[in-house]
mmCIF file of C-alpha atoms in Angstrom:
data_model
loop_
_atom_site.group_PDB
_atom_site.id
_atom_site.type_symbol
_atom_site.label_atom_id
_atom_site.label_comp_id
_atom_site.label_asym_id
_atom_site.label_seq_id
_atom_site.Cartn_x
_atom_site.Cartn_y
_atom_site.Cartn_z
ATOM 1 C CA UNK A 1 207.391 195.075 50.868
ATOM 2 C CA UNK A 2 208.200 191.477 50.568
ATOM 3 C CA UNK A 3 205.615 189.009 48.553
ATOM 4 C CA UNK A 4 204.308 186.258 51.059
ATOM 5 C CA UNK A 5 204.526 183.688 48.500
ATOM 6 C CA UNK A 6 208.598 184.327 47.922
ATOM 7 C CA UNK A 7 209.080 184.845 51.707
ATOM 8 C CA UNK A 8 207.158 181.363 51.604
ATOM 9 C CA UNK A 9 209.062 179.508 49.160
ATOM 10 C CA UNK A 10 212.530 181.114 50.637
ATOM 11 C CA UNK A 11 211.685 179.809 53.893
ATOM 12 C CA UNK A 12 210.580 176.229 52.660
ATOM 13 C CA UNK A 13 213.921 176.258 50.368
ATOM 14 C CA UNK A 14 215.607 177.316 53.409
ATOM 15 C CA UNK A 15 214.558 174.305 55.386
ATOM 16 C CA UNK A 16 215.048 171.848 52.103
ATOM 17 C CA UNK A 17 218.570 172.927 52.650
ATOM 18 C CA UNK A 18 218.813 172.192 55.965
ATOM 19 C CA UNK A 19 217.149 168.686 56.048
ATOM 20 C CA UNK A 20 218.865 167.371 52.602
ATOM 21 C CA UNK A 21 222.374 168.561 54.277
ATOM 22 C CA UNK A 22 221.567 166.573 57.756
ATOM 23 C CA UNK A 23 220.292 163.236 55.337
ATOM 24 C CA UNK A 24 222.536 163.556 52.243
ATOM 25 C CA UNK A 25 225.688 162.019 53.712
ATOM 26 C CA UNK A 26 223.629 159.370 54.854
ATOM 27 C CA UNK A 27 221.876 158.812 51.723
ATOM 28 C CA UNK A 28 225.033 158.350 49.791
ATOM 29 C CA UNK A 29 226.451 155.858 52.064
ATOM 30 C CA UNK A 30 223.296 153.440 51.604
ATOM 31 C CA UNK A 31 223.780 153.834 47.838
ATOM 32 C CA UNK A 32 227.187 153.819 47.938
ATOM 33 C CA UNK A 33 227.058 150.345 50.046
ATOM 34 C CA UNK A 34 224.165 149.098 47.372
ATOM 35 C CA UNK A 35 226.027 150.443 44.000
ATOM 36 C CA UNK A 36 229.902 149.778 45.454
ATOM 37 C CA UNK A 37 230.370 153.223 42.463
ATOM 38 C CA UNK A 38 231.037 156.293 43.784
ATOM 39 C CA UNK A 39 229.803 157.984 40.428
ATOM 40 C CA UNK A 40 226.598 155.609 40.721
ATOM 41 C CA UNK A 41 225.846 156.146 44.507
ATOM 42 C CA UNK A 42 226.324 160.479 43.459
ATOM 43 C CA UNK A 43 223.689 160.011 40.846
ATOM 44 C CA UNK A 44 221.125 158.457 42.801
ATOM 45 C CA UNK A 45 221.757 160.759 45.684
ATOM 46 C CA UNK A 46 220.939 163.836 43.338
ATOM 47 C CA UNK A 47 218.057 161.819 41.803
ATOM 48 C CA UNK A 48 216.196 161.712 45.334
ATOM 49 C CA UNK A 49 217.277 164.932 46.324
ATOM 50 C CA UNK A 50 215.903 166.700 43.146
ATOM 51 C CA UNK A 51 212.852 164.643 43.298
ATOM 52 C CA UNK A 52 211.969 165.435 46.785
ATOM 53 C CA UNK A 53 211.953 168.956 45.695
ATOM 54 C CA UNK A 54 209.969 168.674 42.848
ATOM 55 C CA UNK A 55 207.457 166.291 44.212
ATOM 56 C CA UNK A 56 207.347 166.639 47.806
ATOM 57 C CA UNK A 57 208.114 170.097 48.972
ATOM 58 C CA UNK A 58 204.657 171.429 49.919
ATOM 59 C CA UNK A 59 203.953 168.104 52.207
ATOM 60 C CA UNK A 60 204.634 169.233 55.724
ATOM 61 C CA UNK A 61 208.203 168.764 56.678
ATOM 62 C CA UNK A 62 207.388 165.701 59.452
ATOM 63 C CA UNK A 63 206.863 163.694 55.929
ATOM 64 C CA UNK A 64 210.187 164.255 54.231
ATOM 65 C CA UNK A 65 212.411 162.032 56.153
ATOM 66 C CA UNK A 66 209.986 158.855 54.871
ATOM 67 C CA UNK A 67 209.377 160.300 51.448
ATOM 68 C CA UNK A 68 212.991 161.191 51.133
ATOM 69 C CA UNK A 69 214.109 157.305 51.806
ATOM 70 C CA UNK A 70 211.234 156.096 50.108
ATOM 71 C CA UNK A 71 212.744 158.356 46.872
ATOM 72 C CA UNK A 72 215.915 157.173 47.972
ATOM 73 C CA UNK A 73 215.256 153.151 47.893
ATOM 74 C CA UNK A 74 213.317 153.873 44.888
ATOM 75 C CA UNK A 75 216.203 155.118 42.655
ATOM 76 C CA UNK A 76 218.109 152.528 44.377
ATOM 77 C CA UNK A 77 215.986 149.783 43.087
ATOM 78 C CA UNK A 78 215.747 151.519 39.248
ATOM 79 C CA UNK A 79 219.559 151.521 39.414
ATOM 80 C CA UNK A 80 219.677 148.133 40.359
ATOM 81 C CA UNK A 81 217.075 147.487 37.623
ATOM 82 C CA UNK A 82 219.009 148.933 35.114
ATOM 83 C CA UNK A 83 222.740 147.411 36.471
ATOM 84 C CA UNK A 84 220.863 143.750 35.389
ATOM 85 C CA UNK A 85 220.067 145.025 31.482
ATOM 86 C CA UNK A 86 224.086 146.532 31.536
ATOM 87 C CA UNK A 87 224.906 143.481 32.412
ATOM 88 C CA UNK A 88 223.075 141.765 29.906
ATOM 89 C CA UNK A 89 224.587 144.088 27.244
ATOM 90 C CA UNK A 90 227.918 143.797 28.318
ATOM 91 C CA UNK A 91 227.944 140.138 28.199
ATOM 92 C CA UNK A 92 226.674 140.387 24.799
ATOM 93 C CA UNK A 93 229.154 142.770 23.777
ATOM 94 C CA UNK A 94 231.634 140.594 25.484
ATOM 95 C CA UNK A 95 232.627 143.303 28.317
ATOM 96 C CA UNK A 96 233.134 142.668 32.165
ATOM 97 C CA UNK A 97 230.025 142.814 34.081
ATOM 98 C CA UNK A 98 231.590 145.482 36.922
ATOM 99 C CA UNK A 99 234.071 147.807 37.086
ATOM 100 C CA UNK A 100 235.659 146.307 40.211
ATOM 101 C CA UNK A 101 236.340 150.014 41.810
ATOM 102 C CA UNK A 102 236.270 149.245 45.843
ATOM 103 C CA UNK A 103 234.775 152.698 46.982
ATOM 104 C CA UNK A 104 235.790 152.312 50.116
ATOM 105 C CA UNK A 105 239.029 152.482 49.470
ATOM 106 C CA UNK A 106 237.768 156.331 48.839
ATOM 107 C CA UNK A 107 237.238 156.652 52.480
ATOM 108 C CA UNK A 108 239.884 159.216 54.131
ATOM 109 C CA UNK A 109 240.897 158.070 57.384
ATOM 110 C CA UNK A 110 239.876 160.041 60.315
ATOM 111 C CA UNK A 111 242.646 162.842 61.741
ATOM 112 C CA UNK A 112 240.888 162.522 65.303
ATOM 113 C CA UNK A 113 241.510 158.807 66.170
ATOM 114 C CA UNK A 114 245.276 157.389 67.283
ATOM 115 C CA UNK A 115 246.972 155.112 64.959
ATOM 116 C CA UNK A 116 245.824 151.760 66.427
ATOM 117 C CA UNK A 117 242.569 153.089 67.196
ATOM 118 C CA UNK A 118 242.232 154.514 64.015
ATOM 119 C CA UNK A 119 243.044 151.054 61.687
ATOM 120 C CA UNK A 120 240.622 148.943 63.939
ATOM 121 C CA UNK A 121 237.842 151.609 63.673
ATOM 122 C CA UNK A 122 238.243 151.586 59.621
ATOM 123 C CA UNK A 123 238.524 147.767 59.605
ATOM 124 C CA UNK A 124 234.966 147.393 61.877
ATOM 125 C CA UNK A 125 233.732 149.997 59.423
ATOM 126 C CA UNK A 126 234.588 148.428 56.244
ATOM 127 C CA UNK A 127 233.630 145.019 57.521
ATOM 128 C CA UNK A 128 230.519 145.843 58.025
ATOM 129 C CA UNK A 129 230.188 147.699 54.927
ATOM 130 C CA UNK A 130 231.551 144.874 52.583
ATOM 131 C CA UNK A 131 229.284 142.538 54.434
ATOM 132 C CA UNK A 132 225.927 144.765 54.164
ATOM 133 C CA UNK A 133 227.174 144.916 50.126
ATOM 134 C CA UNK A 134 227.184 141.149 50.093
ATOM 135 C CA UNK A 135 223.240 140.772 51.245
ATOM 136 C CA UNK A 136 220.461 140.920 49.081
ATOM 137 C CA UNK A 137 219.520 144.915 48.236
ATOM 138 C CA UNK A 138 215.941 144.543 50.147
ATOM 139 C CA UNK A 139 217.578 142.952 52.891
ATOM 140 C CA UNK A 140 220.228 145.770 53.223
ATOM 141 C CA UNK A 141 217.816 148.396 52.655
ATOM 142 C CA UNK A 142 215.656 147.143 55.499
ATOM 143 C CA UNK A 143 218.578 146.831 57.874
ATOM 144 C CA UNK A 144 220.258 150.455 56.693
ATOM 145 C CA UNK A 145 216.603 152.154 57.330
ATOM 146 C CA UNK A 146 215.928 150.420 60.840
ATOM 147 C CA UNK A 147 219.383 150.609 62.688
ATOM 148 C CA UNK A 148 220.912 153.689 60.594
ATOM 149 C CA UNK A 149 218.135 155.426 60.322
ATOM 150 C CA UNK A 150 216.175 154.041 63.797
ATOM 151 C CA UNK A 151 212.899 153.542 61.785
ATOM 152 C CA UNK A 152 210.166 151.375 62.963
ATOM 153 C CA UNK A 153 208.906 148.498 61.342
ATOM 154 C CA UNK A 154 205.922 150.460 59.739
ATOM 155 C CA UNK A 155 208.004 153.193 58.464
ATOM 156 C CA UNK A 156 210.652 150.769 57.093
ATOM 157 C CA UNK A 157 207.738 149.227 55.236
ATOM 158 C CA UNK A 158 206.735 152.843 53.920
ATOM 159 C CA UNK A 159 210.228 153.611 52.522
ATOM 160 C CA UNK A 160 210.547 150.287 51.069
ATOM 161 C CA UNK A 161 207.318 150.637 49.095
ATOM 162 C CA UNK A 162 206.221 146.915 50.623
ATOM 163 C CA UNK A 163 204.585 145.113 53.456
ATOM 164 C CA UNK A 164 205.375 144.939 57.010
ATOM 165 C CA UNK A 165 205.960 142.015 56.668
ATOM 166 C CA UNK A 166 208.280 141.826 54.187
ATOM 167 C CA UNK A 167 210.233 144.235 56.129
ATOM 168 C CA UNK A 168 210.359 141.949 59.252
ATOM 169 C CA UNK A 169 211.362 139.012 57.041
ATOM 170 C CA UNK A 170 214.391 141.332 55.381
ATOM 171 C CA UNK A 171 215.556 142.466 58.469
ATOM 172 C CA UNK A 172 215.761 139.153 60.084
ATOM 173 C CA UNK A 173 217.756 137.583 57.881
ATOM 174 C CA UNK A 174 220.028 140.519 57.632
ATOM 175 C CA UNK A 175 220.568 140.105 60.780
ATOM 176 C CA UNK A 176 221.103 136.469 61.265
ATOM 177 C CA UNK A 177 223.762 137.217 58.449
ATOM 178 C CA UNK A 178 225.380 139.973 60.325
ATOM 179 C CA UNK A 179 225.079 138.870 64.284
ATOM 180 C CA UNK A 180 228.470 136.893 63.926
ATOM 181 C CA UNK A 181 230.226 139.828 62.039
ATOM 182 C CA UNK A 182 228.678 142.579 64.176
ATOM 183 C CA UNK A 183 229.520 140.153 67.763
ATOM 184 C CA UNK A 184 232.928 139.866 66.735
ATOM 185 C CA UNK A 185 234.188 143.541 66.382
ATOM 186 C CA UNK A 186 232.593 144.444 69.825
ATOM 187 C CA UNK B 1 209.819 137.105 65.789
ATOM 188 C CA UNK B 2 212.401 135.406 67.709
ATOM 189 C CA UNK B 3 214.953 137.266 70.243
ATOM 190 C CA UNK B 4 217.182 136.080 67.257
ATOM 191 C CA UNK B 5 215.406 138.230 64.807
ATOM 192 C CA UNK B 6 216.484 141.532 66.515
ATOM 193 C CA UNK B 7 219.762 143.183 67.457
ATOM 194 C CA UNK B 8 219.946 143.808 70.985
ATOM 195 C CA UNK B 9 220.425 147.696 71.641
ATOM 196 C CA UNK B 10 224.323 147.732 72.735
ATOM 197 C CA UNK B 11 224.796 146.083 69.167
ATOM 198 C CA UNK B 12 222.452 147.926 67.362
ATOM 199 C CA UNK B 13 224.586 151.385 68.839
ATOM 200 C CA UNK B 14 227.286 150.000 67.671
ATOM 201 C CA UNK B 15 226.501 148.916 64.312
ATOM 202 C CA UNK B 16 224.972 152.881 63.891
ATOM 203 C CA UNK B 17 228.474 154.216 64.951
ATOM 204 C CA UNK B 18 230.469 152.443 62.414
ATOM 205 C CA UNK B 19 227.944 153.332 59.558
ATOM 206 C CA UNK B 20 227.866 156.728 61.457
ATOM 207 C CA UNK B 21 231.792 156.969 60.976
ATOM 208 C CA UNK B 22 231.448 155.768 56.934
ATOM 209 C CA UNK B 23 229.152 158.609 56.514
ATOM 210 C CA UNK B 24 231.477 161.732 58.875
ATOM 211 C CA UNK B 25 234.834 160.318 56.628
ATOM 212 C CA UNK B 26 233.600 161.381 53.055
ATOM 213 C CA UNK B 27 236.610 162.822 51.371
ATOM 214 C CA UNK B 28 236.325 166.494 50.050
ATOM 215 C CA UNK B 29 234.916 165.220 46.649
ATOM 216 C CA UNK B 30 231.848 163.803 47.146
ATOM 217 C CA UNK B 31 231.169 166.207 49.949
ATOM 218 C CA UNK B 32 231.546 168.981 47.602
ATOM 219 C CA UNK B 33 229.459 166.621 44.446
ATOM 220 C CA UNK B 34 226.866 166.616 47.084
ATOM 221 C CA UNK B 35 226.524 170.193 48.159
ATOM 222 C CA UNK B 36 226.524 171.181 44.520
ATOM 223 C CA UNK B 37 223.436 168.221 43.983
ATOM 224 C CA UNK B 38 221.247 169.471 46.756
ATOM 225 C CA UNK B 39 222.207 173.672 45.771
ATOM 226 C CA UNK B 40 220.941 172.198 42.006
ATOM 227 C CA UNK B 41 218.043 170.327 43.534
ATOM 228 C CA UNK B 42 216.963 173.422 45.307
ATOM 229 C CA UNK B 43 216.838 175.228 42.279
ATOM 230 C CA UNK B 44 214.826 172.676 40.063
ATOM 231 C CA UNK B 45 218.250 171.421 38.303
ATOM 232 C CA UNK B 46 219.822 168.573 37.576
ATOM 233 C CA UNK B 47 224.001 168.630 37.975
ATOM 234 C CA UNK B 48 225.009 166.760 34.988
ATOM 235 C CA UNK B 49 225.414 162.929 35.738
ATOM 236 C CA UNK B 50 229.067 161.804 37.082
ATOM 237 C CA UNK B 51 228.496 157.595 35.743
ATOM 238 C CA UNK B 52 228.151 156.998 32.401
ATOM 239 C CA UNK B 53 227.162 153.525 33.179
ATOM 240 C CA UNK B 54 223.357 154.490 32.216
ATOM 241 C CA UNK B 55 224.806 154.866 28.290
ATOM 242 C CA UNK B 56 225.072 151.492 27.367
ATOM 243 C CA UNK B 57 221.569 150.041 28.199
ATOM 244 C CA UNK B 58 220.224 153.264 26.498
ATOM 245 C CA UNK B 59 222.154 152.402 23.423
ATOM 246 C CA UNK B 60 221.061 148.715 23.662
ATOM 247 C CA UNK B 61 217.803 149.365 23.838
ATOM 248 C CA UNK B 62 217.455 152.283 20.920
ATOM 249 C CA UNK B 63 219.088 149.523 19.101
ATOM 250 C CA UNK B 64 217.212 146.637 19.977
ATOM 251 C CA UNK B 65 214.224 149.391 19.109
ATOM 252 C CA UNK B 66 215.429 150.225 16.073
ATOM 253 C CA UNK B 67 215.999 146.536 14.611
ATOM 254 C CA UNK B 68 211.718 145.824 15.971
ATOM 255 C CA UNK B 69 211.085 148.590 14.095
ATOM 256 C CA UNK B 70 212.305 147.715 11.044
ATOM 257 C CA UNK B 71 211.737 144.097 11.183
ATOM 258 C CA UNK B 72 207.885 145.117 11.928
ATOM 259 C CA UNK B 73 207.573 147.733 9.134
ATOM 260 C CA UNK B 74 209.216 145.245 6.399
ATOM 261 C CA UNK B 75 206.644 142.360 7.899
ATOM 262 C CA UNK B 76 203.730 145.141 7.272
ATOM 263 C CA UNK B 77 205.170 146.534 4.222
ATOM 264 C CA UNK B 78 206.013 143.309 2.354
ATOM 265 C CA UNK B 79 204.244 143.595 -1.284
ATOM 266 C CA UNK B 80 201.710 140.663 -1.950
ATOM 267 C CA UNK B 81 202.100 139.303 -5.269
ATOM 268 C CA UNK B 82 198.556 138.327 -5.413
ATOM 269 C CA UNK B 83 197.081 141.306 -4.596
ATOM 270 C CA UNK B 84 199.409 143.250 -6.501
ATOM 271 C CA UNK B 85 198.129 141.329 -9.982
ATOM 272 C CA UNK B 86 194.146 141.854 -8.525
ATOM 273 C CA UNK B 87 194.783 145.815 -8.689
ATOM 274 C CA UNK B 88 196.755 145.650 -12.216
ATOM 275 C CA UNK B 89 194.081 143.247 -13.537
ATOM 276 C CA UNK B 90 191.168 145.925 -12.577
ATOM 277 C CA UNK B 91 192.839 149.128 -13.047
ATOM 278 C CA UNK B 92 193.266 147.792 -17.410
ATOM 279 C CA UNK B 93 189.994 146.696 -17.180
ATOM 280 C CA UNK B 94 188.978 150.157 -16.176
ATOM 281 C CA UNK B 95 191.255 152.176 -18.075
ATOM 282 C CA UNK B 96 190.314 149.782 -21.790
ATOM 283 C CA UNK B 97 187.979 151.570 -24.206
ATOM 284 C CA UNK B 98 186.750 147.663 -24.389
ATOM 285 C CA UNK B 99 183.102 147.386 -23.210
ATOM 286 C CA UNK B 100 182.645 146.311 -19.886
ATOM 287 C CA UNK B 101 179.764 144.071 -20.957
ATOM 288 C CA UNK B 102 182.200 142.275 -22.779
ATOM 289 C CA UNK B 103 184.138 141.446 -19.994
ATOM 290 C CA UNK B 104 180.977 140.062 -18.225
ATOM 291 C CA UNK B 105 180.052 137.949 -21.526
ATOM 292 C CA UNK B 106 184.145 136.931 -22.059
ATOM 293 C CA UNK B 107 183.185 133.113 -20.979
ATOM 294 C CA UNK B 108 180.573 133.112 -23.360
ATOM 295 C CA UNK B 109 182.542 134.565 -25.933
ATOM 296 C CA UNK B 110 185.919 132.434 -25.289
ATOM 297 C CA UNK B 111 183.648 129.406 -25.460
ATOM 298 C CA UNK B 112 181.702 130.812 -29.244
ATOM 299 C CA UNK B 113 185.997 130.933 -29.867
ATOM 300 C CA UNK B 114 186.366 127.619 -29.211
ATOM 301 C CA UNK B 115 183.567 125.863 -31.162
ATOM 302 C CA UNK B 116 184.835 128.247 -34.357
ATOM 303 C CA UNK B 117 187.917 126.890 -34.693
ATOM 304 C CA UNK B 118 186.748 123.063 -33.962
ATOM 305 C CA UNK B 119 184.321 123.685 -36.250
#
């Protein structure tokens, strides 16, 4: 006879699974875009993931979406923290303050698409990318988690760990900085 | 907010189908990094770290650390002079076979000096 509490815990690990694999790509994207390093944007990724699990599995599973981004922006923000004392070091040691790798150079190109269809796809794609990496994190952050991720204003606020307010005045500005870029590859 | 302050929807959809397509192109690395990160997740692990960038603001700071450290301790630990003759004074003072009643009478008796040899 199986024990309930295993049957439990396979069947909560079994729906982990399931959610981290539908928001993982996702989640490495918005690092990716806010780290511009691959090895960087991996790290956090695993970071969330393994802290959702540790922290948040027993919350029912309507909550993990906003506790996973919440996580997510979270280890973004430490990262980001922690980039600015590198720096520091480096240009006390007398390094380079970035590696310069351009991760989305990493990018495969899709198999589906035609030729022509395909290069102006990859060049809206990475416009848009290089332009979200040239805002201010919060203000990428709030425009990643309301048009990616089709949160509200209130949840935005909840993954960001700050006020709605806040949120509104991130997003707007993200947006007056991307309405030209977004308008022109129609 | 203004009508400026949002994305109308047709733009909105759009900007979600070109992150949409940055997220369906990973190459087979990262896809695979990530599948092992959730499977280790899942399990209570941690996949060992891919960026090493974390190493040199740990270093930094265990040296920057170590020099407080031992600036503090040689601040604390500095020997004072003054003190240092106090304890030696007392410690022959307790350790004479001199009567300590002579030590309390030693102005009196430095002064009896005195008028001897003037005398």
């Amino acid at each position: 006879m199986r024990n309930p509490d295993t049957s439990a815990n396979t069947d909560t690990k079994r729906r982990l699974d399931a959610f981290l694999a539908q928001v993982e790509r996702r989640a490495y994207r918005m690092a990716l875009i806010a780290t511009r390093q691959r090895d960087d944007a991996l790290d956090i990724v695993q970071d969330a993931m393994f802290k959702l699990v540790r922290s948040y599995a027993h919350k029912p599973e309507a909550e993990w979406t906003p506790l996973f981004y919440r996580v997510l922006q979270t280890c973004i923000l430490d990262w980001s923290r922690r980039r600015k004392v590198r720096n520091l070091w480096q240009r006390v040691l007398g390094g380079h303050d970035d590696d310069g790798e351009d991760p989305f150079a990493l990018v495969p190109d899709s198999v589906h698409a035609t030729p022509d269809h395909r290069v102006a796809q990859t060049a809206a794609m990475d416009a848009l990318e290089r332009a979200l990496a040239q805002l201010p994190l919060r203000q990428h952050q709030a425009f990643l988690l309301r048009v990616w991720e089709g949160m509200d204003t209130a949840q935005t606020a909840q993954a960001m760990g700050c006020s709605e307010g806040s949120v509104k005045t991130h997003y707007s500005r993200a947006v007056h900085a991307l309405r030209e870029l977004l308008e022109e590859h129609a | 907010m203004s009508e400026r302050d949002e994305l109308d929807p047709a733009t909105m959809q759009r900007a979600r189908a070109r992150l949409e397509q940055g997220a369906e192109r990973l190459n087979v690395y990262t896809v695979q990094r990530l599948a092992q990160a959730r499977a280790a997740a899942l399990n209570g692990e941690r996949t060992p770290r891919t960026s090493r960038s974390w190493l040199l603001p740990a270093l930094g700071t265990a040296v920057a650390a170590a020099l407080v450290v031992s600036v503090t301790l040689q601040v604390m630990h500095k020997p004072d002079v003054a003190a240092i003759d106090v304890a030696t004074l007392d410690m022959e003072l307790l350790t004479s076979d001199d009567d300590l009643e002579l030590y309390q009478d030693l102005e009196f008796y430095t002064w009896l000096d005195d008028e001897h040899e003037s005398g």
